[in-house]
């Protein structure tokens, strides 16, 4: 056999062309391999081929399966109806009968290709370009197939179109939507009445986005329709922010039911999406729904699968009732999409008027419904008897449109070629139609006046889709539409209500829930899945849903969190408790200080006030007042003046207080530890005030120098990102420098207070000072950690600083001044001078003992006077009676108690000096003058000063000699810091035998028991002699203090 192909340029070197050419060779050369052909043939002048999926794809090696009533039989009948309509219409192909040759594709590409080869037989017998003498006798005398209507499935259309492409036979599909079929010139002679899947996928992506889903499952058929369609959907969905959960689930007819089940279970448990986008043909759709129904009916899976999935299906589902038959309960709420179609008028009546004898496929369909030819004459009777509700299939209209489009195009072609319109006289009736000229008359052409084209220039249908939703009873309801280039119109609320079940109120299919306000999205692998990260709403703005930007320092976001604005600075407000509390304390302190000052001024000349060192006390009170006033500076709104004043007054106020205390304690320490022959220097009131002012002046000068070196200024501090504080520059460092000087003063005061803690009780002012300084030290040690640990809270810092300074003044006021005010106001009997007291009598007896130590008699009874020490260790004794030049005199400053019952201890100072003798009458007549001590008896009129200290000279100022101040103590002996339990210890001390005149003073303190008076020692002559030796070594004007 010889086959000659003169037009070799039409043979394409691609997969489908090679496969088709191989089929063609085998079919034409092997006469023994001929599959049975079932066709519907309608004779006519012009023949249109027809390809319809009248049967399902076969299984287990079978070519075809069950008959398909809607997609197959009804569409085939639609073509027959269109042919009858055209043949009865004188305006289309008048005088020409349009016939058809229809084959069953069985929804399988290779089977459809085998059936379509018959179209080539007629072409081989009519075209002179193709010569095949071996087969020419087997080809019938039928007219050539001028064009083919079909096929339904995109996979089948791909195979058949590739073959027809070789012979330039135009092919016009009514339902193939595969994107691959739009590729030109690969499928140059393929056109379709429906839009391609890329538009359908785009419409489905818009639909999913309208539902506010961003995460869906994707299920697709293997092959061009499903795989290419779902790829287009993924691309369109990605642009709209919709993602596919995991990989695309691909299904095929070869998959087992167990594989379907595993896939569905995986979709439920291993993913988050609830929406399912399906590009699956009718057969696999039913298998999917069948397996899902079984899972729902299984108790183990029922709760998890019932009403869980929501379906969004392509046009392969559309509005077909055959897909959802028996599955209405599990697909309620499903949303489908289908090209916008119109109802064919008269088609229902035409179909129902047919009988089973019309053609072989109708006979089989009749039998599938168990209709009998005895009682049922037409399909109307058959539908009624079998209980079938006939419904026009959605793509039947496209079949009719495809047939009419082809007929009108041929009509126009004939008009153009055969002007007299005589078909049998036209050359087209002899040589046939040219495929390219037919299709150029329906691509991008309006076939009906005032109507837009049905097919674009690329051979694709215009993108118009209708959206449907299944209600609870399985009825499709139109809920929206979409046209390419236009926005989708969807009854969104109605669709959502159709999806809502009892379990889930909001139909959402998302990977991640929307982030709450104040959070931004941190995306994971896909843009649809994210983790919500909380944005610091107090410091940051949200630029977009993926970016949170921190505001610059000193700014915070507005309420909408889309813009930063400056933080208004805050400062201490007078109406807040942070200011009210320290202000009240300061006001109370100022009033208390004023009260103390008024008491001191009122009783300025009384012994208590005079003995307190009035000048230094007034310095202290001024400093305490400043301590309280500092509070009002610190809590005021910061300004250059306020900041400067606070830096100066904080240190200055406390300098006044602690400088005065330091001068007081230093004076007491120097006096009581002084061992020189002359009085200590700088202990007068004027000197003390000058020393105090010098100490304060040093603080003031240092503050001004530091202020000049580092000028004060106001600044805004940011203790946190959300707070701005108006404050003075470097407050903490300035505070340390301002207080450093006072800290030194506090330390020195505390040291002196500790050193003078054992000064006699009549000098108990040192104990009050000690208590003041101990309390102050504890106060400031507690303040430090509080202040520096609260750097981020200016209110606590300022309030604690105010309270600490005020409490420092309060401690000094309460511990030092209140006891004196108490005596002045409520114990006035202690604030008087007295001449006679039990203490004075006790001192007399003590002074007699000292007098005996200071004198001695010879064998004749003459009084011997201790000679003046001349710098050597010898003593010369001269009887006082024989010497009228000198006489031993003793000055006694005594400190009696105010009541006889309080004579447990007294103090007296005896000054040994050389003076002229006075007689007793002079002493008694002038008790205010210095008294002369007789050799055996001491008599004196004592005047009690402001501290309870007795003095002889009434005009002497007690405040000038701090050694006169103190407290009565039990008896003890001490000298130069050494303490002795009794006279024996004092006498036995080697240091006594030295140069006593250079020691400065000897102080004698009584024991605690009144019975241990030193007058008892005069019974021991040896001890008296030794004491006389001590007295003899004492230089004139050396103090001997009896305590």
PDB file of N, CA and C in Angstrom, residues 145-197:
ATOM      1  N   UNK A 145     -17.470  15.653   5.483  1.00  0.00           N
ATOM      2  CA  UNK A 145     -17.773  16.390   6.718  1.00  0.00           C
ATOM      3  C   UNK A 145     -17.079  17.739   6.629  1.00  0.00           C
ATOM      4  N   UNK A 146     -17.882  18.786   6.559  1.00  0.00           N
ATOM      5  CA  UNK A 146     -17.336  20.132   6.375  1.00  0.00           C
ATOM      6  C   UNK A 146     -16.817  20.743   7.666  1.00  0.00           C
ATOM      7  N   UNK A 147     -17.389  20.427   8.801  1.00  0.00           N
ATOM      8  CA  UNK A 147     -16.985  20.966  10.106  1.00  0.00           C
ATOM      9  C   UNK A 147     -17.470  20.007  11.188  1.00  0.00           C
ATOM     10  N   UNK A 148     -16.903  20.127  12.373  1.00  0.00           N
ATOM     11  CA  UNK A 148     -17.243  19.240  13.484  1.00  0.00           C
ATOM     12  C   UNK A 148     -17.712  20.089  14.659  1.00  0.00           C
ATOM     13  N   UNK A 149     -18.845  19.680  15.248  1.00  0.00           N
ATOM     14  CA  UNK A 149     -19.368  20.308  16.466  1.00  0.00           C
ATOM     15  C   UNK A 149     -18.935  19.441  17.646  1.00  0.00           C
ATOM     16  N   UNK A 150     -18.118  19.943  18.501  1.00  0.00           N
ATOM     17  CA  UNK A 150     -17.619  19.181  19.645  1.00  0.00           C
ATOM     18  C   UNK A 150     -16.144  19.493  19.876  1.00  0.00           C
ATOM     19  N   UNK A 151     -15.537  18.804  20.801  1.00  0.00           N
ATOM     20  CA  UNK A 151     -16.188  17.858  21.691  1.00  0.00           C
ATOM     21  C   UNK A 151     -16.512  18.531  23.025  1.00  0.00           C
ATOM     22  N   UNK A 152     -16.961  17.702  23.958  1.00  0.00           N
ATOM     23  CA  UNK A 152     -17.338  18.259  25.259  1.00  0.00           C
ATOM     24  C   UNK A 152     -16.123  18.449  26.145  1.00  0.00           C
ATOM     25  N   UNK A 153     -15.375  17.401  26.349  1.00  0.00           N
ATOM     26  CA  UNK A 153     -14.220  17.456  27.237  1.00  0.00           C
ATOM     27  C   UNK A 153     -13.045  18.110  26.532  1.00  0.00           C
ATOM     28  N   UNK A 154     -12.285  18.900  27.296  1.00  0.00           N
ATOM     29  CA  UNK A 154     -11.114  19.548  26.726  1.00  0.00           C
ATOM     30  C   UNK A 154     -10.062  18.526  26.328  1.00  0.00           C
ATOM     31  N   UNK A 155      -9.953  17.460  27.100  1.00  0.00           N
ATOM     32  CA  UNK A 155      -8.979  16.414  26.769  1.00  0.00           C
ATOM     33  C   UNK A 155      -9.309  15.768  25.437  1.00  0.00           C
ATOM     34  N   UNK A 156     -10.573  15.464  25.224  1.00  0.00           N
ATOM     35  CA  UNK A 156     -10.997  14.882  23.953  1.00  0.00           C
ATOM     36  C   UNK A 156     -10.800  15.874  22.820  1.00  0.00           C
ATOM     37  N   UNK A 157     -11.143  17.128  23.067  1.00  0.00           N
ATOM     38  CA  UNK A 157     -10.999  18.145  22.022  1.00  0.00           C
ATOM     39  C   UNK A 157      -9.556  18.315  21.611  1.00  0.00           C
ATOM     40  N   UNK A 158      -8.634  18.240  22.590  1.00  0.00           N
ATOM     41  CA  UNK A 158      -7.221  18.345  22.258  1.00  0.00           C
ATOM     42  C   UNK A 158      -6.797  17.263  21.270  1.00  0.00           C
ATOM     43  N   UNK A 159      -7.233  16.034  21.522  1.00  0.00           N
ATOM     44  CA  UNK A 159      -6.846  14.920  20.665  1.00  0.00           C
ATOM     45  C   UNK A 159      -7.469  15.039  19.273  1.00  0.00           C
ATOM     46  N   UNK A 160      -8.744  15.306  19.248  1.00  0.00           N
ATOM     47  CA  UNK A 160      -9.449  15.349  17.970  1.00  0.00           C
ATOM     48  C   UNK A 160      -9.035  16.578  17.172  1.00  0.00           C
ATOM     49  N   UNK A 161      -8.872  17.710  17.853  1.00  0.00           N
ATOM     50  CA  UNK A 161      -8.483  18.938  17.144  1.00  0.00           C
ATOM     51  C   UNK A 161      -7.122  18.799  16.501  1.00  0.00           C
ATOM     52  N   UNK A 162      -6.251  18.070  17.159  1.00  0.00           N
ATOM     53  CA  UNK A 162      -4.932  17.863  16.577  1.00  0.00           C
ATOM     54  C   UNK A 162      -5.020  17.089  15.267  1.00  0.00           C
ATOM     55  N   UNK A 163      -5.946  16.124  15.207  1.00  0.00           N
ATOM     56  CA  UNK A 163      -6.101  15.358  13.974  1.00  0.00           C
ATOM     57  C   UNK A 163      -6.790  16.191  12.896  1.00  0.00           C
ATOM     58  N   UNK A 164      -7.852  16.866  13.274  1.00  0.00           N
ATOM     59  CA  UNK A 164      -8.561  17.667  12.280  1.00  0.00           C
ATOM     60  C   UNK A 164      -7.719  18.829  11.771  1.00  0.00           C
ATOM     61  N   UNK A 165      -6.769  19.259  12.628  1.00  0.00           N
ATOM     62  CA  UNK A 165      -5.852  20.325  12.219  1.00  0.00           C
ATOM     63  C   UNK A 165      -5.067  19.917  10.975  1.00  0.00           C
ATOM     64  N   UNK A 166      -4.789  18.625  10.877  1.00  0.00           N
ATOM     65  CA  UNK A 166      -4.007  18.141   9.736  1.00  0.00           C
ATOM     66  C   UNK A 166      -4.750  18.322   8.414  1.00  0.00           C
ATOM     67  N   UNK A 167      -6.065  18.249   8.511  1.00  0.00           N
ATOM     68  CA  UNK A 167      -6.867  18.311   7.288  1.00  0.00           C
ATOM     69  C   UNK A 167      -7.687  19.596   7.195  1.00  0.00           C
ATOM     70  N   UNK A 168      -7.360  20.547   8.013  1.00  0.00           N
ATOM     71  CA  UNK A 168      -7.972  21.871   7.985  1.00  0.00           C
ATOM     72  C   UNK A 168      -9.482  21.814   8.134  1.00  0.00           C
ATOM     73  N   UNK A 169      -9.946  20.899   8.950  1.00  0.00           N
ATOM     74  CA  UNK A 169     -11.375  20.806   9.213  1.00  0.00           C
ATOM     75  C   UNK A 169     -11.678  21.653  10.441  1.00  0.00           C
ATOM     76  N   UNK A 170     -12.483  22.679  10.342  1.00  0.00           N
ATOM     77  CA  UNK A 170     -12.797  23.511  11.511  1.00  0.00           C
ATOM     78  C   UNK A 170     -13.589  22.723  12.551  1.00  0.00           C
ATOM     79  N   UNK A 171     -13.300  23.032  13.796  1.00  0.00           N
ATOM     80  CA  UNK A 171     -13.936  22.359  14.926  1.00  0.00           C
ATOM     81  C   UNK A 171     -14.463  23.434  15.879  1.00  0.00           C
ATOM     82  N   UNK A 172     -15.738  23.333  16.229  1.00  0.00           N
ATOM     83  CA  UNK A 172     -16.386  24.320  17.091  1.00  0.00           C
ATOM     84  C   UNK A 172     -16.979  23.590  18.296  1.00  0.00           C
ATOM     85  N   UNK A 173     -16.335  23.809  19.470  1.00  0.00           N
ATOM     86  CA  UNK A 173     -16.767  23.096  20.677  1.00  0.00           C
ATOM     87  C   UNK A 173     -17.832  23.885  21.419  1.00  0.00           C
ATOM     88  N   UNK A 174     -18.690  23.156  22.116  1.00  0.00           N
ATOM     89  CA  UNK A 174     -19.760  23.760  22.899  1.00  0.00           C
ATOM     90  C   UNK A 174     -19.469  23.791  24.387  1.00  0.00           C
ATOM     91  N   UNK A 175     -18.402  23.073  24.824  1.00  0.00           N
ATOM     92  CA  UNK A 175     -18.139  23.067  26.263  1.00  0.00           C
ATOM     93  C   UNK A 175     -16.673  22.873  26.630  1.00  0.00           C
ATOM     94  N   UNK A 176     -15.770  22.716  25.702  1.00  0.00           N
ATOM     95  CA  UNK A 176     -14.350  22.540  26.025  1.00  0.00           C
ATOM     96  C   UNK A 176     -13.757  23.895  26.419  1.00  0.00           C
ATOM     97  N   UNK A 177     -13.273  23.953  27.604  1.00  0.00           N
ATOM     98  CA  UNK A 177     -12.768  25.236  28.136  1.00  0.00           C
ATOM     99  C   UNK A 177     -11.270  25.218  28.398  1.00  0.00           C
ATOM    100  N   UNK A 178     -10.592  24.133  28.055  1.00  0.00           N
ATOM    101  CA  UNK A 178      -9.167  24.030  28.341  1.00  0.00           C
ATOM    102  C   UNK A 178      -8.380  25.186  27.760  1.00  0.00           C
ATOM    103  N   UNK A 179      -7.451  25.714  28.567  1.00  0.00           N
ATOM    104  CA  UNK A 179      -6.659  26.875  28.158  1.00  0.00           C
ATOM    105  C   UNK A 179      -5.734  26.522  27.010  1.00  0.00           C
ATOM    106  N   UNK A 180      -5.278  25.295  27.008  1.00  0.00           N
ATOM    107  CA  UNK A 180      -4.324  24.876  25.981  1.00  0.00           C
ATOM    108  C   UNK A 180      -4.914  24.991  24.577  1.00  0.00           C
ATOM    109  N   UNK A 181      -6.230  24.872  24.489  1.00  0.00           N
ATOM    110  CA  UNK A 181      -6.879  24.948  23.180  1.00  0.00           C
ATOM    111  C   UNK A 181      -6.852  26.348  22.589  1.00  0.00           C
ATOM    112  N   UNK A 182      -6.471  27.332  23.401  1.00  0.00           N
ATOM    113  CA  UNK A 182      -6.375  28.708  22.888  1.00  0.00           C
ATOM    114  C   UNK A 182      -5.039  28.979  22.218  1.00  0.00           C
ATOM    115  N   UNK A 183      -4.154  28.003  22.278  1.00  0.00           N
ATOM    116  CA  UNK A 183      -2.835  28.213  21.694  1.00  0.00           C
ATOM    117  C   UNK A 183      -2.929  28.158  20.172  1.00  0.00           C
ATOM    118  N   UNK A 184      -2.556  29.217  19.582  1.00  0.00           N
ATOM    119  CA  UNK A 184      -2.528  29.315  18.134  1.00  0.00           C
ATOM    120  C   UNK A 184      -1.083  29.540  17.706  1.00  0.00           C
ATOM    121  N   UNK A 185      -0.636  28.944  16.586  1.00  0.00           N
ATOM    122  CA  UNK A 185      -1.423  28.190  15.566  1.00  0.00           C
ATOM    123  C   UNK A 185      -1.491  26.692  15.814  1.00  0.00           C
ATOM    124  N   UNK A 186      -1.110  26.281  17.027  1.00  0.00           N
ATOM    125  CA  UNK A 186      -1.153  24.832  17.277  1.00  0.00           C
ATOM    126  C   UNK A 186      -2.534  24.280  17.039  1.00  0.00           C
ATOM    127  N   UNK A 187      -3.551  24.993  17.511  1.00  0.00           N
ATOM    128  CA  UNK A 187      -4.942  24.585  17.285  1.00  0.00           C
ATOM    129  C   UNK A 187      -5.638  25.680  16.476  1.00  0.00           C
ATOM    130  N   UNK A 188      -5.103  25.887  15.308  1.00  0.00           N
ATOM    131  CA  UNK A 188      -5.574  26.975  14.481  1.00  0.00           C
ATOM    132  C   UNK A 188      -7.029  26.810  14.065  1.00  0.00           C
ATOM    133  N   UNK A 189      -7.480  25.578  13.895  1.00  0.00           N
ATOM    134  CA  UNK A 189      -8.838  25.347  13.391  1.00  0.00           C
ATOM    135  C   UNK A 189      -9.814  24.968  14.517  1.00  0.00           C
ATOM    136  N   UNK A 190      -9.399  25.250  15.751  1.00  0.00           N
ATOM    137  CA  UNK A 190     -10.299  24.977  16.873  1.00  0.00           C
ATOM    138  C   UNK A 190     -10.877  26.289  17.387  1.00  0.00           C
ATOM    139  N   UNK A 191     -12.172  26.275  17.588  1.00  0.00           N
ATOM    140  CA  UNK A 191     -12.884  27.402  18.202  1.00  0.00           C
ATOM    141  C   UNK A 191     -13.897  26.849  19.189  1.00  0.00           C
ATOM    142  N   UNK A 192     -14.472  27.710  19.986  1.00  0.00           N
ATOM    143  CA  UNK A 192     -15.429  27.254  20.998  1.00  0.00           C
ATOM    144  C   UNK A 192     -16.420  28.354  21.316  1.00  0.00           C
ATOM    145  N   UNK A 193     -17.562  27.923  21.765  1.00  0.00           N
ATOM    146  CA  UNK A 193     -18.632  28.839  22.134  1.00  0.00           C
ATOM    147  C   UNK A 193     -18.503  29.312  23.584  1.00  0.00           C
ATOM    148  N   UNK A 194     -17.673  28.645  24.343  1.00  0.00           N
ATOM    149  CA  UNK A 194     -17.524  28.958  25.778  1.00  0.00           C
ATOM    150  C   UNK A 194     -16.176  29.628  25.995  1.00  0.00           C
ATOM    151  N   UNK A 195     -16.097  30.432  27.002  1.00  0.00           N
ATOM    152  CA  UNK A 195     -14.810  31.077  27.310  1.00  0.00           C
ATOM    153  C   UNK A 195     -13.801  30.056  27.821  1.00  0.00           C
ATOM    154  N   UNK A 196     -12.540  30.310  27.685  1.00  0.00           N
ATOM    155  CA  UNK A 196     -11.513  29.371  28.154  1.00  0.00           C
ATOM    156  C   UNK A 196     -11.427  29.354  29.674  1.00  0.00           C
ATOM    157  N   UNK A 197     -10.725  28.355  30.141  1.00  0.00           N
ATOM    158  CA  UNK A 197     -10.626  28.187  31.592  1.00  0.00           C
ATOM    159  C   UNK A 197      -9.867  29.312  32.277  1.00  0.00           C
TER     160      UNK A 197
END
